[in-house]
PDB file of C-alpha atoms in Angstrom:
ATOM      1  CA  UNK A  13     138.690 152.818 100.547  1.00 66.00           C
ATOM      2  CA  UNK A  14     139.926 152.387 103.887  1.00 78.00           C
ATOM      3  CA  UNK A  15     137.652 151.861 107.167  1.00 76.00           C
ATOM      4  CA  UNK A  16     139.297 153.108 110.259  1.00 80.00           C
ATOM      5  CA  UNK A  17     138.234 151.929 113.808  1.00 80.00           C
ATOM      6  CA  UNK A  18     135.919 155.188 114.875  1.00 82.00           C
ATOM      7  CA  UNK A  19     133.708 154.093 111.383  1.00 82.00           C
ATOM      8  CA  UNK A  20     133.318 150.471 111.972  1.00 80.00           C
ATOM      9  CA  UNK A  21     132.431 150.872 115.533  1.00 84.00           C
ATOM     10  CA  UNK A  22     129.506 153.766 114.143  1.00 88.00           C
ATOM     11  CA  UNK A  23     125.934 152.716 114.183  1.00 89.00           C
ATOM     12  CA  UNK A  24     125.533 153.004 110.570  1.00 88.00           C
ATOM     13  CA  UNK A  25     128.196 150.257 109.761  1.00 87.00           C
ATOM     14  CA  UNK A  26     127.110 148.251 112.411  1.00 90.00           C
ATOM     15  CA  UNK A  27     123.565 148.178 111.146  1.00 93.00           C
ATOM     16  CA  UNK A  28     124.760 147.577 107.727  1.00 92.00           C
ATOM     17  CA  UNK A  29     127.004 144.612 109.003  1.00 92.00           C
ATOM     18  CA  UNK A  30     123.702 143.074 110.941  1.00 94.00           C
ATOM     19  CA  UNK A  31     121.544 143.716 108.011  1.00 96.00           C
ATOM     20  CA  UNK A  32     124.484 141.814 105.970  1.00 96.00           C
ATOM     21  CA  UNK A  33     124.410 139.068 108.189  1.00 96.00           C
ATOM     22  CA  UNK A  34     120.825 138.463 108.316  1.00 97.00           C
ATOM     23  CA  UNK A  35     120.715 138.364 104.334  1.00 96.00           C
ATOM     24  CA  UNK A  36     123.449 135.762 103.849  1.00 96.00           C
ATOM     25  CA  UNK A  37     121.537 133.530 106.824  1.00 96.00           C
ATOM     26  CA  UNK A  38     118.254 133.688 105.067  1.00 96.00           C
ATOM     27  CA  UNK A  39     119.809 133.247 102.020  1.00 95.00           C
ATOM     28  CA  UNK A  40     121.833 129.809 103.176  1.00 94.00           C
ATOM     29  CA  UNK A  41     118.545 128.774 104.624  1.00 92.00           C
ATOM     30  CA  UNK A  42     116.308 129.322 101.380  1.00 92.00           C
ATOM     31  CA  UNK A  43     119.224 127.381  99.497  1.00 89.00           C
ATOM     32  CA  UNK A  44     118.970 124.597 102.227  1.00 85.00           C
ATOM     33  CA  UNK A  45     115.475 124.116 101.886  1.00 82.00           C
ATOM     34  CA  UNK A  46     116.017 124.131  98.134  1.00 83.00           C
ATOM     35  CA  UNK A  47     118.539 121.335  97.591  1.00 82.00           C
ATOM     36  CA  UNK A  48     117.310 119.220 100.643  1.00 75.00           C
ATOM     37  CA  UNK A  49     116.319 116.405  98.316  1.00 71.00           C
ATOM     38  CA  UNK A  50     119.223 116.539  96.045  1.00 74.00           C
ATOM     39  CA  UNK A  51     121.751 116.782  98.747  1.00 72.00           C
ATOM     40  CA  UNK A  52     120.259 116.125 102.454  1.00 71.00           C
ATOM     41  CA  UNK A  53     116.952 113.426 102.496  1.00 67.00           C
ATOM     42  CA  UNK A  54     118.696 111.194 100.228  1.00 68.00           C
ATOM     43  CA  UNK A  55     121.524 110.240 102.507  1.00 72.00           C
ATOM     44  CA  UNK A  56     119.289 110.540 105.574  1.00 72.00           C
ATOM     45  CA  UNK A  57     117.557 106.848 105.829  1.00 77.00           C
ATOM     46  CA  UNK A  58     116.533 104.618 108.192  1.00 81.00           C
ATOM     47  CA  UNK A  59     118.796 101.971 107.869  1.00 83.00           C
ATOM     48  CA  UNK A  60     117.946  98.179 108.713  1.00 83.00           C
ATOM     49  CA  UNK A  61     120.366  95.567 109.857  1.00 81.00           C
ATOM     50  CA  UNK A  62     120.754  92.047 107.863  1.00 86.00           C
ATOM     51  CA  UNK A  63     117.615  89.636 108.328  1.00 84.00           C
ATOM     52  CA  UNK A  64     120.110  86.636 110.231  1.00 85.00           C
ATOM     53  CA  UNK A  65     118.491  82.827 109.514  1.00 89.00           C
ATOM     54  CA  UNK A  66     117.396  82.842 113.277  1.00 87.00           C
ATOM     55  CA  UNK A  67     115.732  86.206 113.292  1.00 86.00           C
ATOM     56  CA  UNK A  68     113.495  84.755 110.078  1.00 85.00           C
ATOM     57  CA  UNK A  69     112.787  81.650 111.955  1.00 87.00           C
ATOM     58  CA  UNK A  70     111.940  82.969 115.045  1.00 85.00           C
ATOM     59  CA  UNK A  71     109.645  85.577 112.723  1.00 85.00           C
ATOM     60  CA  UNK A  72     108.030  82.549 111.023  1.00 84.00           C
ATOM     61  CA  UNK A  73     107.362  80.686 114.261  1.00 83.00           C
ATOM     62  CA  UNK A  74     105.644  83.346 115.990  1.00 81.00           C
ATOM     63  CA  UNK A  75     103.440  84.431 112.321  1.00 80.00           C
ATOM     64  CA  UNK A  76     102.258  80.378 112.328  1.00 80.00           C
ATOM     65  CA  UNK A  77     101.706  79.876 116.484  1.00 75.00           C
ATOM     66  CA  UNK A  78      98.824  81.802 118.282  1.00 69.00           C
ATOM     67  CA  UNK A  79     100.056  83.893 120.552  1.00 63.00           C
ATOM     68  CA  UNK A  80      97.693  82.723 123.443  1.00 62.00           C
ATOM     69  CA  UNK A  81      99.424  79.580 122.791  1.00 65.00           C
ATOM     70  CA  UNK A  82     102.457  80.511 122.537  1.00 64.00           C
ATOM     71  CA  UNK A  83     104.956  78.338 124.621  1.00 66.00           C
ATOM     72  CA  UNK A  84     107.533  81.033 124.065  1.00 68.00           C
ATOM     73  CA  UNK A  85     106.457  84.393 124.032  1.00 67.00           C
ATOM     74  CA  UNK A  86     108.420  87.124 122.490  1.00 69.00           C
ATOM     75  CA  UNK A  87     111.034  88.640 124.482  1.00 71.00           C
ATOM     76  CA  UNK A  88     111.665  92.339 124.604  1.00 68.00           C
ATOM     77  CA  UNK A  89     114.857  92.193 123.406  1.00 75.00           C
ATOM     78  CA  UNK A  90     113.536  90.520 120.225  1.00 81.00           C
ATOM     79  CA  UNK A  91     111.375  93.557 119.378  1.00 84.00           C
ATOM     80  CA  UNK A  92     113.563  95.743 117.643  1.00 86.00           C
ATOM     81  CA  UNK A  93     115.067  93.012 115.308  1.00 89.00           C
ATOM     82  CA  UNK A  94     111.394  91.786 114.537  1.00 88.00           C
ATOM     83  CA  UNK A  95     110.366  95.211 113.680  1.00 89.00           C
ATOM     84  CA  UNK A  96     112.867  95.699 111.339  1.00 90.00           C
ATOM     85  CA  UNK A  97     112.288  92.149 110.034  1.00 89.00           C
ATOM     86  CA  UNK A  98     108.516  93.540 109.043  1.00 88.00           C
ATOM     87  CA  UNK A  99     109.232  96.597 107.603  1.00 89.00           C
ATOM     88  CA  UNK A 100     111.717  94.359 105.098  1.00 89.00           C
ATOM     89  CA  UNK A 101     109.826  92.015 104.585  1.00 86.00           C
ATOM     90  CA  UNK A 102     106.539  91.988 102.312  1.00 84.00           C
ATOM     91  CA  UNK A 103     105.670  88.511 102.628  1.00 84.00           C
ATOM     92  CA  UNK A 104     106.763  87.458 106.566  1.00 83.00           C
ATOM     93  CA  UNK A 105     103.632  88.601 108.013  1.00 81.00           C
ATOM     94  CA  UNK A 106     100.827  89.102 105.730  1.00 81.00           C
ATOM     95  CA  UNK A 107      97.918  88.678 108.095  1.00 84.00           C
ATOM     96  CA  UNK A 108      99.189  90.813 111.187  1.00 84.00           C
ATOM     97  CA  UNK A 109      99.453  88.451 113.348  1.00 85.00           C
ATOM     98  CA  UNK A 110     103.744  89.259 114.388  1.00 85.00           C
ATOM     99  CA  UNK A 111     102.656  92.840 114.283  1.00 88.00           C
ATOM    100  CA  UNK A 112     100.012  92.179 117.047  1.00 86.00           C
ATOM    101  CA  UNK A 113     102.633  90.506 119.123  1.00 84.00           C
ATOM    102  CA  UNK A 114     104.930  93.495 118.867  1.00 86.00           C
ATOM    103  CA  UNK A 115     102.407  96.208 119.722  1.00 87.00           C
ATOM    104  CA  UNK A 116     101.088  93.902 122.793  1.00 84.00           C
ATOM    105  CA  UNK A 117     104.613  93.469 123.716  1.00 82.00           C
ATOM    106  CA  UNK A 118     105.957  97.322 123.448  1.00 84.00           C
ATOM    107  CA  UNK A 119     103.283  99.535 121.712  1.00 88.00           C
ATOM    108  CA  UNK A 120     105.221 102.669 122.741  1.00 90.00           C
ATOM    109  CA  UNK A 121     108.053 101.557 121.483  1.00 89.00           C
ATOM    110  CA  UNK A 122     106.729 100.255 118.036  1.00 91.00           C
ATOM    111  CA  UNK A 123     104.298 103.710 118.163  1.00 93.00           C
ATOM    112  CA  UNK A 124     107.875 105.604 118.000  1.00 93.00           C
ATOM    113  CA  UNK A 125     109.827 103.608 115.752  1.00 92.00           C
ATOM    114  CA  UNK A 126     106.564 103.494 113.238  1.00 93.00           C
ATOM    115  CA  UNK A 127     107.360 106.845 113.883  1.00 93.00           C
ATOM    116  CA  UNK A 128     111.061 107.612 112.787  1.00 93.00           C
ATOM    117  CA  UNK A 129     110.045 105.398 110.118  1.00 93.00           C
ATOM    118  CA  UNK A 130     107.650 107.129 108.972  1.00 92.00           C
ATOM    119  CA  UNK A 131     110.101 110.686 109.121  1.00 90.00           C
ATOM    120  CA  UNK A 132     113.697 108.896 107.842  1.00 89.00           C
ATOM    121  CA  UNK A 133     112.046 105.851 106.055  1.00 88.00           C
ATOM    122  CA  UNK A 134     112.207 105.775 102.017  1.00 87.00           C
ATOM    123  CA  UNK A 135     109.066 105.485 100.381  1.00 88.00           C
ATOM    124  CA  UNK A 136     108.641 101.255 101.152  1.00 90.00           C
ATOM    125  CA  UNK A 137     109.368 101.402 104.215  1.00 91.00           C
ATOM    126  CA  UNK A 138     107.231 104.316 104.953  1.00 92.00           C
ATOM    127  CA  UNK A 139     104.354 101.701 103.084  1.00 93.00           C
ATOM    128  CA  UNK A 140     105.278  99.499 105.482  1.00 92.00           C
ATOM    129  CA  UNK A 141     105.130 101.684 108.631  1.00 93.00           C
ATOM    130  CA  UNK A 142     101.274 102.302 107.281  1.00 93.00           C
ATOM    131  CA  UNK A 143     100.435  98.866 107.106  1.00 92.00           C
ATOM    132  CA  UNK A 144     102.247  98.241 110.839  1.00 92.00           C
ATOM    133  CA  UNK A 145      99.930 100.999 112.281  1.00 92.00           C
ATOM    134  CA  UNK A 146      96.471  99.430 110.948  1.00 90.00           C
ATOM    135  CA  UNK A 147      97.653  96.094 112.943  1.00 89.00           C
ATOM    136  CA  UNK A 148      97.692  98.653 116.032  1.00 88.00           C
ATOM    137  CA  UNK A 149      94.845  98.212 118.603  1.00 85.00           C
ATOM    138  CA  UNK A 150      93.153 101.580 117.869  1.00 78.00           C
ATOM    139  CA  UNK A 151      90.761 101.582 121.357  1.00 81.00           C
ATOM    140  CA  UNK A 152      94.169 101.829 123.355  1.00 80.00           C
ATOM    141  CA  UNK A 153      96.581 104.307 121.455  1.00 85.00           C
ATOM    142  CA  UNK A 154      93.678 105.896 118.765  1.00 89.00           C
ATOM    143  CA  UNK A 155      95.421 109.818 119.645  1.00 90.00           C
ATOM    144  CA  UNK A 156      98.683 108.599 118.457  1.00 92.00           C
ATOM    145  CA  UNK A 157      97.748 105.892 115.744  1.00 92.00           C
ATOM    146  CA  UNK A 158      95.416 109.416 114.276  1.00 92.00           C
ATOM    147  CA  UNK A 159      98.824 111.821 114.471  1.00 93.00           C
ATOM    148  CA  UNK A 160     100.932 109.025 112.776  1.00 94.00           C
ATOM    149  CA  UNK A 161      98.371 108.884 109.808  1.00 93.00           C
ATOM    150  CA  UNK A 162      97.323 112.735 109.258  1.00 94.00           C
ATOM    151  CA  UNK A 163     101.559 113.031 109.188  1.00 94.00           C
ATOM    152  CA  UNK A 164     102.679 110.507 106.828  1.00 94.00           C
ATOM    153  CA  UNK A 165      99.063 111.945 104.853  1.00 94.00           C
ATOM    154  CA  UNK A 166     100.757 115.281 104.799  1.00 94.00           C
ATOM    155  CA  UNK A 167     104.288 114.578 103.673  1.00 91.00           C
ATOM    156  CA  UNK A 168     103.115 112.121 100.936  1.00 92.00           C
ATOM    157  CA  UNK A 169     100.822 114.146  99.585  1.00 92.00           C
ATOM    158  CA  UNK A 170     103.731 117.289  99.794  1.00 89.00           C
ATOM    159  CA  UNK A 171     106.021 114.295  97.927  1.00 87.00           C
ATOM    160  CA  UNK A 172     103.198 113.184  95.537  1.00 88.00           C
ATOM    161  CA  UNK A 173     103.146 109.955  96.704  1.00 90.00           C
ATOM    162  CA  UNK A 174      99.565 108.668  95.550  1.00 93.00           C
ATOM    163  CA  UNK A 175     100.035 105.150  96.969  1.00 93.00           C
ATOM    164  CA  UNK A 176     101.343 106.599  99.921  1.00 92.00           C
ATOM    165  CA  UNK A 177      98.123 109.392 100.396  1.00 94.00           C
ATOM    166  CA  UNK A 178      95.554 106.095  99.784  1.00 94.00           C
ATOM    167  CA  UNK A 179      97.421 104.518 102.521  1.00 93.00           C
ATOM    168  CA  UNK A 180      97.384 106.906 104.987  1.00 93.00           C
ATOM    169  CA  UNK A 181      93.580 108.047 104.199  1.00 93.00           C
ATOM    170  CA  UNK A 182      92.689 104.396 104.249  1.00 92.00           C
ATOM    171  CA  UNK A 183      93.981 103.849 108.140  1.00 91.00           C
ATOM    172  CA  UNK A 184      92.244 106.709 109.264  1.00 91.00           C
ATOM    173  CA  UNK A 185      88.560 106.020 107.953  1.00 91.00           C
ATOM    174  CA  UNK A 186      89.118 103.011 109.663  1.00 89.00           C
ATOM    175  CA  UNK A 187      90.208 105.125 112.650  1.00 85.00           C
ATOM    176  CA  UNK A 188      86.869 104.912 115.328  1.00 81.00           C
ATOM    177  CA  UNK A 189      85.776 108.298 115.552  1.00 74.00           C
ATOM    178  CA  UNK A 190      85.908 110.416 118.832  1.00 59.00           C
ATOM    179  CA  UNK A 191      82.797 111.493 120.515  1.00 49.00           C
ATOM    180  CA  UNK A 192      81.043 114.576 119.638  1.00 41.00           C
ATOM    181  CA  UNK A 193      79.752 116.480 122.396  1.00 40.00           C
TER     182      UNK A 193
END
């Protein structure tokens, strides 16, 4: 069967083309959203650079001095290496007190990288992200802090992440509620 130029320029093999191309675009899209986790979220991570000796020291020295105290406060160029010395690290800062340096220091910025963590971050460091928002002074950021929560709530309880859901619902009772009018 051949086509000739006066039939593929008609409407009805025009419309059919459109129609065609619509299908096969919602079909690549279903497909897409069906192999996401076997193909896609598994290669997209947050990755972390290398804890170096000095970046653990300087980590240790600000978890063990107060920070009123402090004869060298933490630089802003420090922040993002710090940060990603938390999320690795269980054991560096088990009371808070490095994570109350960094939000006092940059809360925007640690508000958005809890915040790609929380997207790109694999299941830990998601944990961690959780536990670096509840060191977060609520009365300045409580909007944001609230958003964080009810998000990584949603996608861990889409994942079935239990630990993940008790996390999440545990920052935000301790959230201070908003006035009611």
């Amino acid at each position: 069967m051949k086509i000739s130029k006066p039939e593929l320029r008609s409407a009805k093999i025009q419309g059919l083309m459109l129609i065609g191309v619509l299908l096969g675009a919602m079909v690549l899209a279903v497909a897409s959203l069906c192999v996401r986790e076997l193909f896609f979220e598994k290669y997209v991570r947050e990755k972390f650079p290398e804890i170096t000796e000095k970046v653990t020291k300087r980590a240790q020295f600000l978890v063990e001095t107060n920070p009123a105290n402090n004869p060298n406060p933490l630089e802003s160029t420090e922040e993002e290496w710090l940060y990603a010395a938390w999320i690795q690290d269980e054991q560096l800062d088990p009371q808070g007190s490095l994570a109350q340096q960094l939000f006092e220091l940059a809360p925007e910025h640690m508000l958005d990288r809890c915040c790609r963590t929380l997207v790109v971050g694999n299941v830990e460091q998601r944990q961690r992200a959780l536990q670096l928002l509840s060191f977060a002074p609520p009365q300045d950021h409580i909007d944001e802090i609230r958003r964080l929560a009810t998000y990584a709530r949603e996608k861990s309880s889409r994942r079935d992440e239990a630990a993940l859901v008790t996390a999440a619902d545990g920052l935000l009772a301790r959230l201070p509620q908003g006035k009611n009018p």
